[in-house]
Coordinates of N, CA and C in Angstrom, one line a residue:
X100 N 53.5 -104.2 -23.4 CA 52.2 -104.0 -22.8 C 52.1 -104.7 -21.5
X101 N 51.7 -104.0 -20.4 CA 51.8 -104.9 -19.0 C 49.9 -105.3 -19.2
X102 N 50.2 -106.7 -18.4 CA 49.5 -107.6 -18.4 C 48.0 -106.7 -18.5
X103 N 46.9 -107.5 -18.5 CA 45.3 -107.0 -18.2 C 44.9 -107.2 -17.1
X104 N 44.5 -106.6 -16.1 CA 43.7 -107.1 -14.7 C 42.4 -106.7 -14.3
X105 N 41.7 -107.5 -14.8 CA 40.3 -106.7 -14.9 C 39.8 -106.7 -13.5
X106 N 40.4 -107.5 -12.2 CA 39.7 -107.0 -10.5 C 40.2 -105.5 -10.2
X107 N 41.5 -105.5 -10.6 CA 41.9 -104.3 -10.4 C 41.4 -103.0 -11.1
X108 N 40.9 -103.4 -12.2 CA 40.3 -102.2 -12.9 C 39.2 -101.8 -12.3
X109 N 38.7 -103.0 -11.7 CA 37.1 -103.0 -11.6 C 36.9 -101.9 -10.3
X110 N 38.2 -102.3 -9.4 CA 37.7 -101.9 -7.9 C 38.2 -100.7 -8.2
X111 N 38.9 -99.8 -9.1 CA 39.3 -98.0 -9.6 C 38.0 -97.8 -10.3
X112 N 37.3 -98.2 -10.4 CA 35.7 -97.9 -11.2 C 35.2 -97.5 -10.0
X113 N 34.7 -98.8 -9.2 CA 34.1 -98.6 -8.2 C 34.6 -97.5 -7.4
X114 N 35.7 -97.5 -7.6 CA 35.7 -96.1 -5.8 C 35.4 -94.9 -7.1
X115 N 35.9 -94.8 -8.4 CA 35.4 -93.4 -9.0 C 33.9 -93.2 -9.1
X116 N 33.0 -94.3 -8.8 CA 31.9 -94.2 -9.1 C 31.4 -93.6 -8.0
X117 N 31.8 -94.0 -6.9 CA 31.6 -93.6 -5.1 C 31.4 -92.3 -4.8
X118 N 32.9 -92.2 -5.7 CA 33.7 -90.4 -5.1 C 32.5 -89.8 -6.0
X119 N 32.5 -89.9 -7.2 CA 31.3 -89.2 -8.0 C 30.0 -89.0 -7.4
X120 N 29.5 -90.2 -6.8 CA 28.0 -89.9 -6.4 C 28.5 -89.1 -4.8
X121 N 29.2 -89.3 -3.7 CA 29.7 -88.6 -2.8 C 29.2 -86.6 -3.1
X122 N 30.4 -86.2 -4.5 CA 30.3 -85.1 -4.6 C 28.7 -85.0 -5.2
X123 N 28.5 -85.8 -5.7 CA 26.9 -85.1 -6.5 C 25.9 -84.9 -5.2
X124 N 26.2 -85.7 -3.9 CA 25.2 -85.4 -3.1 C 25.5 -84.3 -2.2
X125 N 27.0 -83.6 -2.5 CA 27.3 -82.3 -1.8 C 26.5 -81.4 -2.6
X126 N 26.9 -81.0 -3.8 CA 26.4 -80.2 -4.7 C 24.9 -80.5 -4.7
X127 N 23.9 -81.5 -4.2 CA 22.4 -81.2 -4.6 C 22.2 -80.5 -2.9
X128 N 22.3 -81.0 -2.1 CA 23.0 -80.6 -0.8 C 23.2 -78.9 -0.8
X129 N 23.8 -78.1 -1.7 CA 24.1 -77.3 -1.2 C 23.4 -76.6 -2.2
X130 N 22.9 -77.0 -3.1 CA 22.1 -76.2 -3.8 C 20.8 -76.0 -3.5
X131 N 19.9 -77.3 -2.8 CA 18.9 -76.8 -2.0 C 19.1 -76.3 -1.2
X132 N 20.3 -75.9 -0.1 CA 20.3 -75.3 0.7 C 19.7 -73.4 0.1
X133 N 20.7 -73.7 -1.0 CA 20.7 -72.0 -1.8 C 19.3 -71.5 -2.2
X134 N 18.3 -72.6 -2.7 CA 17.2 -72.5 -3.1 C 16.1 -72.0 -1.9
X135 N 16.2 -72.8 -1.2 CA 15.7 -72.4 0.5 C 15.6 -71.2 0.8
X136 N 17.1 -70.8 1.0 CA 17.1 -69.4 1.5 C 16.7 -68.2 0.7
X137 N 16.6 -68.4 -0.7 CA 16.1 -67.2 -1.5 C 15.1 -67.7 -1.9
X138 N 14.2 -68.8 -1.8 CA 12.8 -68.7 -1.8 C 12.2 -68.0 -0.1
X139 N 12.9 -68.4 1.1 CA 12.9 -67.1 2.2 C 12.9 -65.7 1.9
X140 N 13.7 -65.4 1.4 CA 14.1 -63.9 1.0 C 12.7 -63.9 0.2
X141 N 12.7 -64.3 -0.5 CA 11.4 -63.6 -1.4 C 10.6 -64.0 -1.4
X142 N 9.4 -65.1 -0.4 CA 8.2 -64.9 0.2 C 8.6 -62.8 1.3
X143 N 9.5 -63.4 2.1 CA 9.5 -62.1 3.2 C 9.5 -60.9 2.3
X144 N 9.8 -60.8 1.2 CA 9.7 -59.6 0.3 C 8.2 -59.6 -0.3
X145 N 7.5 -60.5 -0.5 CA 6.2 -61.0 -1.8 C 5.8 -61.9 -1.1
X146 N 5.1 -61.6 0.0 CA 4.1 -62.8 1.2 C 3.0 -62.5 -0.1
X147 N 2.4 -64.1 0.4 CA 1.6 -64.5 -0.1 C 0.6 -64.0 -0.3
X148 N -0.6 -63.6 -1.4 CA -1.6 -63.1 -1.4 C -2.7 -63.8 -0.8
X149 N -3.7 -63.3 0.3 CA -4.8 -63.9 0.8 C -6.0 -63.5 0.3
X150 N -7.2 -64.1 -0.3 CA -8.4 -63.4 -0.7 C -9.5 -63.7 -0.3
X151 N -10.5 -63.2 0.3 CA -11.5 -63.4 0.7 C -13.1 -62.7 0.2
X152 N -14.0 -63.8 0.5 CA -15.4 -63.3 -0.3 C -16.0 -62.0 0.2
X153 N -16.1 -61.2 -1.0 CA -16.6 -60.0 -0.8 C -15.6 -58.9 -1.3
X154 N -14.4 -59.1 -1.1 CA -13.1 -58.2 -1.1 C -13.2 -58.4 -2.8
X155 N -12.9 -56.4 -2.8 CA -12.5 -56.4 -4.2 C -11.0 -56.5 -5.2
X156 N -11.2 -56.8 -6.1 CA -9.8 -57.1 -6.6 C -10.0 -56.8 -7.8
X157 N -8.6 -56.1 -8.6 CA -8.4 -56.5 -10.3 C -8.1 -57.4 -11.1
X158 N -8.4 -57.9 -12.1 CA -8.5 -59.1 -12.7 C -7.6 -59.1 -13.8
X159 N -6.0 -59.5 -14.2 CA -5.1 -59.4 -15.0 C -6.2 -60.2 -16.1
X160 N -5.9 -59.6 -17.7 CA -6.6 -60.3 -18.1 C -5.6 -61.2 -19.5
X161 N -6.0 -62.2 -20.0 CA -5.2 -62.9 -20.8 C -4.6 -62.0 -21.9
X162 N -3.0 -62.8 -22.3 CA -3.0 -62.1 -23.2 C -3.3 -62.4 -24.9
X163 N -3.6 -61.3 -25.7 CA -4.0 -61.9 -27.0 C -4.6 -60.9 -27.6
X164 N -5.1 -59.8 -26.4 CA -5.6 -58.4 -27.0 C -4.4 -57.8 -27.8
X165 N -4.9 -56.4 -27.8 CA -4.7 -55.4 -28.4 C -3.6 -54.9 -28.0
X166 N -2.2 -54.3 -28.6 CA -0.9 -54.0 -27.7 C -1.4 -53.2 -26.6
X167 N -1.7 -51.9 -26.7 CA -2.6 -51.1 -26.4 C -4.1 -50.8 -25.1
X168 N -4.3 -52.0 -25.1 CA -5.8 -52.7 -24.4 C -5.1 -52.4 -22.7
X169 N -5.8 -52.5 -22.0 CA -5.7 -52.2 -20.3 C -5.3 -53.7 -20.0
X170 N -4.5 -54.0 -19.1 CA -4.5 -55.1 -18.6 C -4.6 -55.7 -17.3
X171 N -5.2 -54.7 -16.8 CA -6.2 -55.2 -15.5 C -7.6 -54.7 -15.8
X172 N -8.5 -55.3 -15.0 CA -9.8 -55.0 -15.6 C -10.8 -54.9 -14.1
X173 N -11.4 -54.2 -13.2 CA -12.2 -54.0 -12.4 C -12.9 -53.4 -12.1
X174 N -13.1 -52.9 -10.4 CA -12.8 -54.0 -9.8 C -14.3 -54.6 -9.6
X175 N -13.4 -56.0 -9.3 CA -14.3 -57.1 -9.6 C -14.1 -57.3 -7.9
X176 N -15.7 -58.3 -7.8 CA -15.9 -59.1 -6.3 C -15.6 -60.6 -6.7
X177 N -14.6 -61.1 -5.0 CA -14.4 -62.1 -4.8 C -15.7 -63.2 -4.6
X178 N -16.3 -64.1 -4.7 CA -17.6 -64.8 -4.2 C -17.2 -65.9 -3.1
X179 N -16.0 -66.2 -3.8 CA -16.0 -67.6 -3.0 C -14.3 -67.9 -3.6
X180 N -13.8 -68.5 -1.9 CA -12.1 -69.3 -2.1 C -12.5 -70.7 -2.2
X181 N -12.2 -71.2 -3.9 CA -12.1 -73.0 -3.3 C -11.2 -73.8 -3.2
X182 N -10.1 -73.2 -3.6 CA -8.7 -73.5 -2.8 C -7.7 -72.7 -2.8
X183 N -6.6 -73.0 -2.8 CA -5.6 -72.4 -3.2 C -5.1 -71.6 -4.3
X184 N -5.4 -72.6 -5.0 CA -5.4 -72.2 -6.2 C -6.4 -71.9 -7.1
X185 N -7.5 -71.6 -6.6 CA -9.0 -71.3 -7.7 C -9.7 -70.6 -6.2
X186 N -10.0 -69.6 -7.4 CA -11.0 -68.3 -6.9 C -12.1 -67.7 -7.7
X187 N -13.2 -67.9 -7.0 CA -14.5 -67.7 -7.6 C -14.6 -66.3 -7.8
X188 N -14.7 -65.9 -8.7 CA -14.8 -64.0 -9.2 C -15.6 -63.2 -9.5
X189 N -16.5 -62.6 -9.7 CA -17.7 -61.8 -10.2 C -17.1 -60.8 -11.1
X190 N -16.9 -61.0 -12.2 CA -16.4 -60.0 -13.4 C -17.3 -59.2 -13.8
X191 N -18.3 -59.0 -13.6 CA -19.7 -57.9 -14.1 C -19.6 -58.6 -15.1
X192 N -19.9 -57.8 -16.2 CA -20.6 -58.7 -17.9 C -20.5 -60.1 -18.3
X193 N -19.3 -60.6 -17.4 CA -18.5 -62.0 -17.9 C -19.2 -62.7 -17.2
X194 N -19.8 -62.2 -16.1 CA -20.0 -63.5 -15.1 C -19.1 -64.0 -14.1
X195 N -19.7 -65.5 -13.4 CA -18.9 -66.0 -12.9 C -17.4 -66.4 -13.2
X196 N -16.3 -66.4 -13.3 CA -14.9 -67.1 -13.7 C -14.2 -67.5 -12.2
X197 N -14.0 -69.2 -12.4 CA -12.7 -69.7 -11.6 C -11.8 -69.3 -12.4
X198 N -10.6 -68.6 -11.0 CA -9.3 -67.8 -11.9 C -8.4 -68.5 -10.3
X199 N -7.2 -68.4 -10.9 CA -5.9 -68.7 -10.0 C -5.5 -67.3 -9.1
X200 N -4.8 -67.2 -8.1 CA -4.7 -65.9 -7.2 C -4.0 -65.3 -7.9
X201 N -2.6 -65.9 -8.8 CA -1.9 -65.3 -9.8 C -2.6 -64.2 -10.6
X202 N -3.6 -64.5 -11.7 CA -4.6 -63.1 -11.8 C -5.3 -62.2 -11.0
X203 N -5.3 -61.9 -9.7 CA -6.1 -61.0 -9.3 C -5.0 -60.3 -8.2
X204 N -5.1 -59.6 -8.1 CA -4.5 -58.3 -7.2 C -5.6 -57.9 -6.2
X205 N -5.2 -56.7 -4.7 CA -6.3 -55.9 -4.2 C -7.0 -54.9 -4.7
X206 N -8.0 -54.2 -4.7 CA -8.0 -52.9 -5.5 C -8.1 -52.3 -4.5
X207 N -7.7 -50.7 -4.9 CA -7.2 -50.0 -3.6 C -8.3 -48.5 -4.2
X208 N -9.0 -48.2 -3.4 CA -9.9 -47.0 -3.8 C -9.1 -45.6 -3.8
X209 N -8.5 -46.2 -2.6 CA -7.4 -44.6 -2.5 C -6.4 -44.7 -2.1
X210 N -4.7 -44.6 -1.7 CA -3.7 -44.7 -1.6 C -3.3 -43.3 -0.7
X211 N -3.4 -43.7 0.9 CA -2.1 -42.8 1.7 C -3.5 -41.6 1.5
X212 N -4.7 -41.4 1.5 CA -5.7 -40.4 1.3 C -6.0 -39.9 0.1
X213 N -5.0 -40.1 -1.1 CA -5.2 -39.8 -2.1 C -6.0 -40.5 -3.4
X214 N -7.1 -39.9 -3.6 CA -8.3 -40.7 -4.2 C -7.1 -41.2 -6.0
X215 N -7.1 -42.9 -6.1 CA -6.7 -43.0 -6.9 C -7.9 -43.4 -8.3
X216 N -7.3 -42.9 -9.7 CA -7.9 -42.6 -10.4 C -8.1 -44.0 -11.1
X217 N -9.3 -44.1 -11.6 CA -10.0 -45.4 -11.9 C -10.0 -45.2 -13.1
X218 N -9.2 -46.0 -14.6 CA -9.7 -45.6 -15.8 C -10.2 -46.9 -16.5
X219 N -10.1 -48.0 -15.3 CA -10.3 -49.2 -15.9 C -11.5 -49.8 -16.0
X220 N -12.5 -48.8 -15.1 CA -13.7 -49.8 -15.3 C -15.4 -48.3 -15.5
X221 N -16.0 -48.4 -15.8 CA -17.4 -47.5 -15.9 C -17.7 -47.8 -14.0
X222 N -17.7 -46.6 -13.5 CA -18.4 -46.2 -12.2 C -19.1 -46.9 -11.7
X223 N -20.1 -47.0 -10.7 CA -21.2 -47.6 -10.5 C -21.9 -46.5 -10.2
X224 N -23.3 -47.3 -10.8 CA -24.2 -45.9 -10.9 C -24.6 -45.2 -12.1
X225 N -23.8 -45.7 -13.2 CA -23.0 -44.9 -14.1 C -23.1 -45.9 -15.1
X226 N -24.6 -46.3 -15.2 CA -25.0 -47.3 -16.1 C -24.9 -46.5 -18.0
X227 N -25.4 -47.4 -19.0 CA -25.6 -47.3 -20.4 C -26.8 -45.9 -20.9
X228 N -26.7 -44.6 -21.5 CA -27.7 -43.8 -21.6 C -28.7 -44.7 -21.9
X229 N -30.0 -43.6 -21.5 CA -31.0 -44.4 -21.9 C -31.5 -43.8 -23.2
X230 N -31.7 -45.1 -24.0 CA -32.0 -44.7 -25.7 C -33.5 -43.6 -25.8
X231 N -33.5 -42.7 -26.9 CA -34.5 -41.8 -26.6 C -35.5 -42.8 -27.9
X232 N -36.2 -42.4 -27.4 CA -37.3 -42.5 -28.5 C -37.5 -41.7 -29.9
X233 N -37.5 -41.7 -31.2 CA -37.4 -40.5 -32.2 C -38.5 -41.6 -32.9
X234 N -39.5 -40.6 -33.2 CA -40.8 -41.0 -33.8 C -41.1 -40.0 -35.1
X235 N -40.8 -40.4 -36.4 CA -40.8 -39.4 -37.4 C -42.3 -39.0 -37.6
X236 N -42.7 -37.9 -37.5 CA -44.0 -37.0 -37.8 C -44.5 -36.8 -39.3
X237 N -43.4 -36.6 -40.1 CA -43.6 -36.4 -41.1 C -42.4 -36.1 -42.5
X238 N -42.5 -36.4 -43.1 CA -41.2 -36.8 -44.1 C -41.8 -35.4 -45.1
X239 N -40.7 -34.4 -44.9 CA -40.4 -33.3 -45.8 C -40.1 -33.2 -46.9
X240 N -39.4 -34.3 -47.0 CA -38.2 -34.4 -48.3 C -37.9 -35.6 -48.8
X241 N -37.5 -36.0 -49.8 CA -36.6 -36.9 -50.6 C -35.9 -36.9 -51.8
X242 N -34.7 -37.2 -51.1 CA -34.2 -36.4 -53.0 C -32.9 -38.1 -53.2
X243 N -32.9 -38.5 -54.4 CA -31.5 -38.8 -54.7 C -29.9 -38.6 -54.5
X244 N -29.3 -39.0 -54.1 CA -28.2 -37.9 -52.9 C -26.9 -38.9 -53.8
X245 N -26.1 -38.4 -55.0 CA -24.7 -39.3 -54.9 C -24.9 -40.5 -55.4
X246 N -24.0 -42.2 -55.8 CA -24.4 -42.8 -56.1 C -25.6 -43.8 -56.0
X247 N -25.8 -44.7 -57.0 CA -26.9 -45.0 -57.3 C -27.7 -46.1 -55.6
X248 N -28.6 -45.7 -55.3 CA -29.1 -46.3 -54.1 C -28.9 -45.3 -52.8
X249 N -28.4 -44.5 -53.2 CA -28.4 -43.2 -51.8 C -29.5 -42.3 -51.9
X250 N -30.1 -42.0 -50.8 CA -31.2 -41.3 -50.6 C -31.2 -40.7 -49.4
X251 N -31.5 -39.2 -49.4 CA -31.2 -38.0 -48.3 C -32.7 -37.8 -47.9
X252 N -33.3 -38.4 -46.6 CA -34.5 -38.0 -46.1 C -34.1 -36.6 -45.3
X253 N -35.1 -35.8 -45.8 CA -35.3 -34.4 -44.5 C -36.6 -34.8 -44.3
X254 N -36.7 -34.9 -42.7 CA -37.7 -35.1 -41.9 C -38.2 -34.7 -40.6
X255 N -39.5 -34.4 -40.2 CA -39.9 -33.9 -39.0 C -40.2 -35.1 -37.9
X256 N -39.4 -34.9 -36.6 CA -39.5 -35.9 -35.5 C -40.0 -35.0 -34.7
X257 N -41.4 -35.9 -34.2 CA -42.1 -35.6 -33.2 C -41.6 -35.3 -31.8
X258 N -41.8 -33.8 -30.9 CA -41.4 -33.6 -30.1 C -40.2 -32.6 -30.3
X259 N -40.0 -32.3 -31.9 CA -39.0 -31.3 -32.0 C -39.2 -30.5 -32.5
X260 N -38.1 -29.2 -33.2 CA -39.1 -27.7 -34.1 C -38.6 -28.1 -35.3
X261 N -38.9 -28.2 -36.1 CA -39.1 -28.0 -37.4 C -37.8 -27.3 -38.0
X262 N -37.3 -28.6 -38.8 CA -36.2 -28.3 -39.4 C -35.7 -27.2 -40.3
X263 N -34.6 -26.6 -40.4 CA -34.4 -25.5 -41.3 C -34.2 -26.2 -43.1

């Protein structure tokens, strides 16, 4: 067994430690370089979305619904940008919601002149019927109908003709 020399060991550590951190700072070096350029590539493909108050937009909505369920929901009005990242939204029934730009898209009425078809939201304009009034006049009938606690009214409602 030849002798032990632990200076000499020490100073083959040291330069492998060198050479190691050397190449690790080529490889982070060249890997942010790589990251750079294809985060370039794909802003210049997928620029950034800008949103502004008043502008309409659809509203991706969480998931947890139904397989089935729509998953944009509009369109909704912008109210207010308070940063970057949070946008004040007008959802109709919901209300107000801060949401990230990530959920909302533009909405587009029509595409290239061609009126595109809206199945995601009730029209405007194009409110809830309005409930009628049925005021019973007079009760014709009552009979026992099937099991026990069912009962079949035949009845006259005011404002209509007289049932067969």
């Amino acid at each position: 067994c030849p002798p032990l020399d632990l200076m000499e060991r020490n100073e083959d550590a040291v330069q492998f430690f060198d050479r190691v951190s050397h190449e690790r700072r080529l490889v982070q070096d060249k890997l942010t370089k790589i990251h750079a350029a294809e985060r370039r590539a794909w802003l210049k493909k997928h620029p950034p979305q800008e949103f502004f108050p008043g502008q309409k937009v659809w509203m991706r909505k969480l998931p947890g619904g139904l397989k089935l369920d729509r998953l944009w929901f509009g369109p909704c009005e912008v109210m207010a940008v308070l940063s970057e990242a949070r946008i004040e939204v007008d959802t109709g029934p919901a209300g107000l919601q801060i949401l990230p730009p990530t959920r909302l898209k533009p909405y587009m009425a029509s595409f290239g002149g061609q009126e595109i078809a809206c199945h995601y939201f009730e029209p405007e304009g194009r409110g809830p019927p309005e409930e009628k009034e049925y005021v019973v006049e007079e009760v014709l009938d009552v009979r026992k109908n099937g099991p026990p606690h069912k009962w079949k009214w035949h009845v006259k409602f005011r404002g209509y003709p007289e049932p067969e």
